[in-house]
Coordinates of C-alpha atoms in Angstrom, one line a residue:
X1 CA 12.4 -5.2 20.7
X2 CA 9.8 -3.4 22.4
X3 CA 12.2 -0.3 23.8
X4 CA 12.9 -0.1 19.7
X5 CA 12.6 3.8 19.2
X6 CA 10.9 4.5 15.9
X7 CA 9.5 7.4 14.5
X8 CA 5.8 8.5 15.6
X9 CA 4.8 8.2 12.1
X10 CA 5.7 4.4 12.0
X11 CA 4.3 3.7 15.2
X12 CA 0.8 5.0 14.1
X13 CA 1.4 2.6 11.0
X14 CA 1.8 -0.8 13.2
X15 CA -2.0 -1.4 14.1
X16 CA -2.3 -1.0 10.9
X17 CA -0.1 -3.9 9.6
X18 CA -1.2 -5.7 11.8
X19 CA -4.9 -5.3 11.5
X20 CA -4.1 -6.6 7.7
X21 CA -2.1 -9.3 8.5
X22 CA -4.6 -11.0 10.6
X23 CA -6.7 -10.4 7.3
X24 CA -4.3 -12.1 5.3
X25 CA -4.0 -15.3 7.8
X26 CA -7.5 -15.4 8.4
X27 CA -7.7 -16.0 4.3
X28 CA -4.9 -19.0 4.5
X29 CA -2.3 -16.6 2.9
X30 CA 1.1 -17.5 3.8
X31 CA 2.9 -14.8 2.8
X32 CA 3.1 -11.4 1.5
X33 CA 5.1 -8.9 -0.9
X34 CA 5.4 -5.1 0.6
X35 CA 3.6 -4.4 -2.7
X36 CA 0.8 -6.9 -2.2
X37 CA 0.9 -4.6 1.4
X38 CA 1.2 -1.2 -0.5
X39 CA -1.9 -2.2 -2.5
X40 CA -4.0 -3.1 0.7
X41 CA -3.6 -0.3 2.8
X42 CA -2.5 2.7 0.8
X43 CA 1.0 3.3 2.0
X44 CA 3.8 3.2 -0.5
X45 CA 6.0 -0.3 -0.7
X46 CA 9.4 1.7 0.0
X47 CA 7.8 3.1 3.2
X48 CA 6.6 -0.4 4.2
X49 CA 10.4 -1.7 4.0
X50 CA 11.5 1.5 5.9
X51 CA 9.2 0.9 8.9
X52 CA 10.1 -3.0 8.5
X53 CA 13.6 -2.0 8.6
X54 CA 13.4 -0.8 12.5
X55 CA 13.0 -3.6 13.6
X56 CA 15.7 -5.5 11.9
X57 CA 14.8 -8.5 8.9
X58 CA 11.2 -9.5 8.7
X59 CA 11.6 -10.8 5.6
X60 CA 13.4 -12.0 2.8
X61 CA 14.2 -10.6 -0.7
X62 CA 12.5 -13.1 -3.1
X63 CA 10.3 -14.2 -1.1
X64 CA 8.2 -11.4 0.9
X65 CA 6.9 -11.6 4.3
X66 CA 5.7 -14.8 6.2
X67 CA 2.8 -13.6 7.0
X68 CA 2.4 -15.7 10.2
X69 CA 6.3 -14.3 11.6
X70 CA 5.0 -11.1 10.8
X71 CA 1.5 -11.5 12.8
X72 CA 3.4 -12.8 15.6
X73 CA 6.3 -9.9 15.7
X74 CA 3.6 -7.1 15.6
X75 CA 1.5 -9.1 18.0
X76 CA 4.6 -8.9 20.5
X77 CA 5.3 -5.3 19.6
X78 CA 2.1 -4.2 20.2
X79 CA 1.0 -6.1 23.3
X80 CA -1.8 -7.8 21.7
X81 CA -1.1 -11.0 24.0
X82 CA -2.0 -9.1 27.1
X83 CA -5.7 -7.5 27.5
X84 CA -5.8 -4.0 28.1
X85 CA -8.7 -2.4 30.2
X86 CA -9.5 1.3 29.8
X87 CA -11.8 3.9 31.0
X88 CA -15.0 5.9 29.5
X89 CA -15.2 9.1 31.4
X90 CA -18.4 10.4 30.3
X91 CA -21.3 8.2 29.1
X92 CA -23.4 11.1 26.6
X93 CA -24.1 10.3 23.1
X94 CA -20.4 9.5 22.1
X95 CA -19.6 7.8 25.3
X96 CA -22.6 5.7 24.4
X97 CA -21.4 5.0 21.1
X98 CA -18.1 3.9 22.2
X99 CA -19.5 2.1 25.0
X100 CA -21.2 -0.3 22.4
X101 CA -18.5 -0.2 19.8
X102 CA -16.6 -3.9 20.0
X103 CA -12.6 -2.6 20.5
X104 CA -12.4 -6.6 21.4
X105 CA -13.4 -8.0 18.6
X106 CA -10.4 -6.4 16.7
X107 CA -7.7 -5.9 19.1
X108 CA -7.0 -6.5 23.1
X109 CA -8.4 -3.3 24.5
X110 CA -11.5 -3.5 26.4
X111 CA -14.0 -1.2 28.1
X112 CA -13.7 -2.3 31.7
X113 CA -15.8 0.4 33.3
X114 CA -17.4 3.8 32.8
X115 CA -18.2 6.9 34.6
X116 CA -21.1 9.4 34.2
X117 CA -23.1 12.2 35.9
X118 CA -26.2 11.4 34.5
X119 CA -28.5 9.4 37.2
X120 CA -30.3 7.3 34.3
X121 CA -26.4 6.1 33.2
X122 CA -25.2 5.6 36.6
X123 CA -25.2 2.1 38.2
X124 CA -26.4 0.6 34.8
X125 CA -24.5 -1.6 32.4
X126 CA -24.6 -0.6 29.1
X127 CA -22.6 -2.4 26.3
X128 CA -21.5 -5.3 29.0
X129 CA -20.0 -2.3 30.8
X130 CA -20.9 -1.0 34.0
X131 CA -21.0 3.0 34.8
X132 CA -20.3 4.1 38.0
X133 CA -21.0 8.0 39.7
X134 CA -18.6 10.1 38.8
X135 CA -17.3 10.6 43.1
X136 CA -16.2 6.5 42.6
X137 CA -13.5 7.3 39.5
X138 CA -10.2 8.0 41.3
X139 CA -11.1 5.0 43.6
X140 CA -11.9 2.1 40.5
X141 CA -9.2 3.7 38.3
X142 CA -6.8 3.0 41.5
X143 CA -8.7 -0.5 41.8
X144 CA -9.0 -1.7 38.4
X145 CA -5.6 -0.7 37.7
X146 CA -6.6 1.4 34.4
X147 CA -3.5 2.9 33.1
X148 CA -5.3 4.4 29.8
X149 CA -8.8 6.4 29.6
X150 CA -11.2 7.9 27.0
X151 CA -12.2 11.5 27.8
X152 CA -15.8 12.3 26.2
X153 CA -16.9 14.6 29.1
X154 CA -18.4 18.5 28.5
X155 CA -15.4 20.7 27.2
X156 CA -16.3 22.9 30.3
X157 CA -15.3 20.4 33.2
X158 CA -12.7 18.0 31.0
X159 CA -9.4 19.9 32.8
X160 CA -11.1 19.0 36.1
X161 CA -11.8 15.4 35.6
X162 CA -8.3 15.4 33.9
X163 CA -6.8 16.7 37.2
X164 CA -8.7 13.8 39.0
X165 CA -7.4 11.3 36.6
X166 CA -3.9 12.5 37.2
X167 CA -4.1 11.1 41.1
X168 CA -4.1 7.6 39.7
X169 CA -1.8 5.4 37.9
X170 CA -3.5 6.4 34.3
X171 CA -0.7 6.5 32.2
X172 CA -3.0 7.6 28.9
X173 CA -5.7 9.6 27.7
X174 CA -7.5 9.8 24.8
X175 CA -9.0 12.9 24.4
X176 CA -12.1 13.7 22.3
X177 CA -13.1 16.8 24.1
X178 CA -12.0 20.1 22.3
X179 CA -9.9 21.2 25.0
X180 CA -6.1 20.4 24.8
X181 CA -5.4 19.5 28.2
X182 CA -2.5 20.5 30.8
X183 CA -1.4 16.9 32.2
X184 CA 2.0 16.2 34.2
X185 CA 4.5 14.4 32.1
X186 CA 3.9 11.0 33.3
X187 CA 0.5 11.4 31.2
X188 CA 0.3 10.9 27.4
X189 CA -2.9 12.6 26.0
X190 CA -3.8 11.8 22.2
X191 CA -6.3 13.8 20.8
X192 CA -9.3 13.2 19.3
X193 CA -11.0 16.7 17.3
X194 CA -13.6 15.1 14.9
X195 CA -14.3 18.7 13.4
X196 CA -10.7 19.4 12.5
X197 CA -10.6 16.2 11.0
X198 CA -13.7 16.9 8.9
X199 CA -12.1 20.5 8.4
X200 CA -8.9 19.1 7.1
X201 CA -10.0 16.1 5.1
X202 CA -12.8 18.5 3.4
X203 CA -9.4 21.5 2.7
X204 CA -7.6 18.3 0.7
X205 CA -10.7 17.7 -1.3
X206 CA -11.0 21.1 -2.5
X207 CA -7.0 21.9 -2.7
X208 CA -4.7 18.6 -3.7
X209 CA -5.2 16.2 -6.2
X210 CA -5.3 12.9 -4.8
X211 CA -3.5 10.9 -7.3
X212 CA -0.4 13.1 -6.5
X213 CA -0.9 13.3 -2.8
X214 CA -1.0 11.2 0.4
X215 CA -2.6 11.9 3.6
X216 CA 0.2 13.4 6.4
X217 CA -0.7 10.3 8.5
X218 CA 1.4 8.0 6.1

């Protein structure tokens, strides 16, 4: 199931499902409608069933969603069995923000380690994480075996600490800097732009009505 090729729109949907699942089974509810679903989280019932429908039956017409199947199935899809360890390249206010935001609490991803350039950040632990000097990345990336990192560096040096990242196994990157960065292909890069995010969501305010509309994500 996990080589199932879906579209990227339903992949960004799964944590989502999932996230409300373990919700719904944290309440004692033993199963679900994909309307009960539509209600919850804002994405249309014939577009839950669509994204459903990739990976074969989950459910069963008169009756819903067993809400535990469905917890384990997305569980499995989305490696939530196995803890993933990632990165924080640059440890400024943002880096310090994420560094003390919980991603374990909700999900299997964890902050294993940080890097900084900033002598009161390194060799300190901050958020239960420790940040090391920038000249020891390539070598605890290699270590640690980190296949995914957060980029929150300065724009100005983000495509050379990407270019440093790119001699180790990171497979991921998660970019928050402004700067759409050149990676070889064995590197996926997400981006992060909080302005155009702000930009766009205040454009849809002032242009579409949102009774009629739904955001692009969905």
């Amino acid at each position: 199931m996990a080589e199932t090729k879906i579209p990227r729109a339903t992949a960004k949907r799964l944590p989502i499902y999932y996230r409300y699942l373990n919700i719904l089974h944290d309440g004692g509810k033993n199963r679900v409608s994909s309307n009960e679903l539509s209600d919850a989280i804002q994405v249309d019932s014939a577009t839950i069933r669509r994204d459903f429908s990739y990976f074969g039956a989950l459910g069963k017409r008169g009756y819903g969603y067993d809400v535990q199947s469905l917890l384990d199935f997305f569980k499995k899809i989305l490696n939530q069995d196995q803890l993933t360890n990632v990165a924080l390249i640059g440890a400024g206010n943002l880096g310090h923000a994420l560094l003390n935001f919980n991603f374990h609490m909700d999900s299997n991803i964890r902050i294993s380690a940080a890097f900084d350039t900033n002598a009161d950040n390194v060799n300190t632990v901050q958020g239960g994480v420790p940040i090391y000097p920038m000249d020891q990345m390539v070598q605890q990336l290699n270590e640690q075996q980190i296949e995914v990192v957060i980029l929150t560096t300065p724009a100005k040096v983000a495509q050379k600490v990407t270019d440093e990242v790119a001699e180790t196994g990171v497979k991921g990157i998660l970019n928050f800097t402004p700067i759409r960065l050149s990676t070889p292909k064995k590197i996926r890069v997400h981006n992060v732009d909080l302005t155009n995010e702000l930009q766009t969501l205040t454009y849809f305010i002032d242009h579409y009505d949102q009774k009629d509309e739904k955001d692009d994500f969905f």
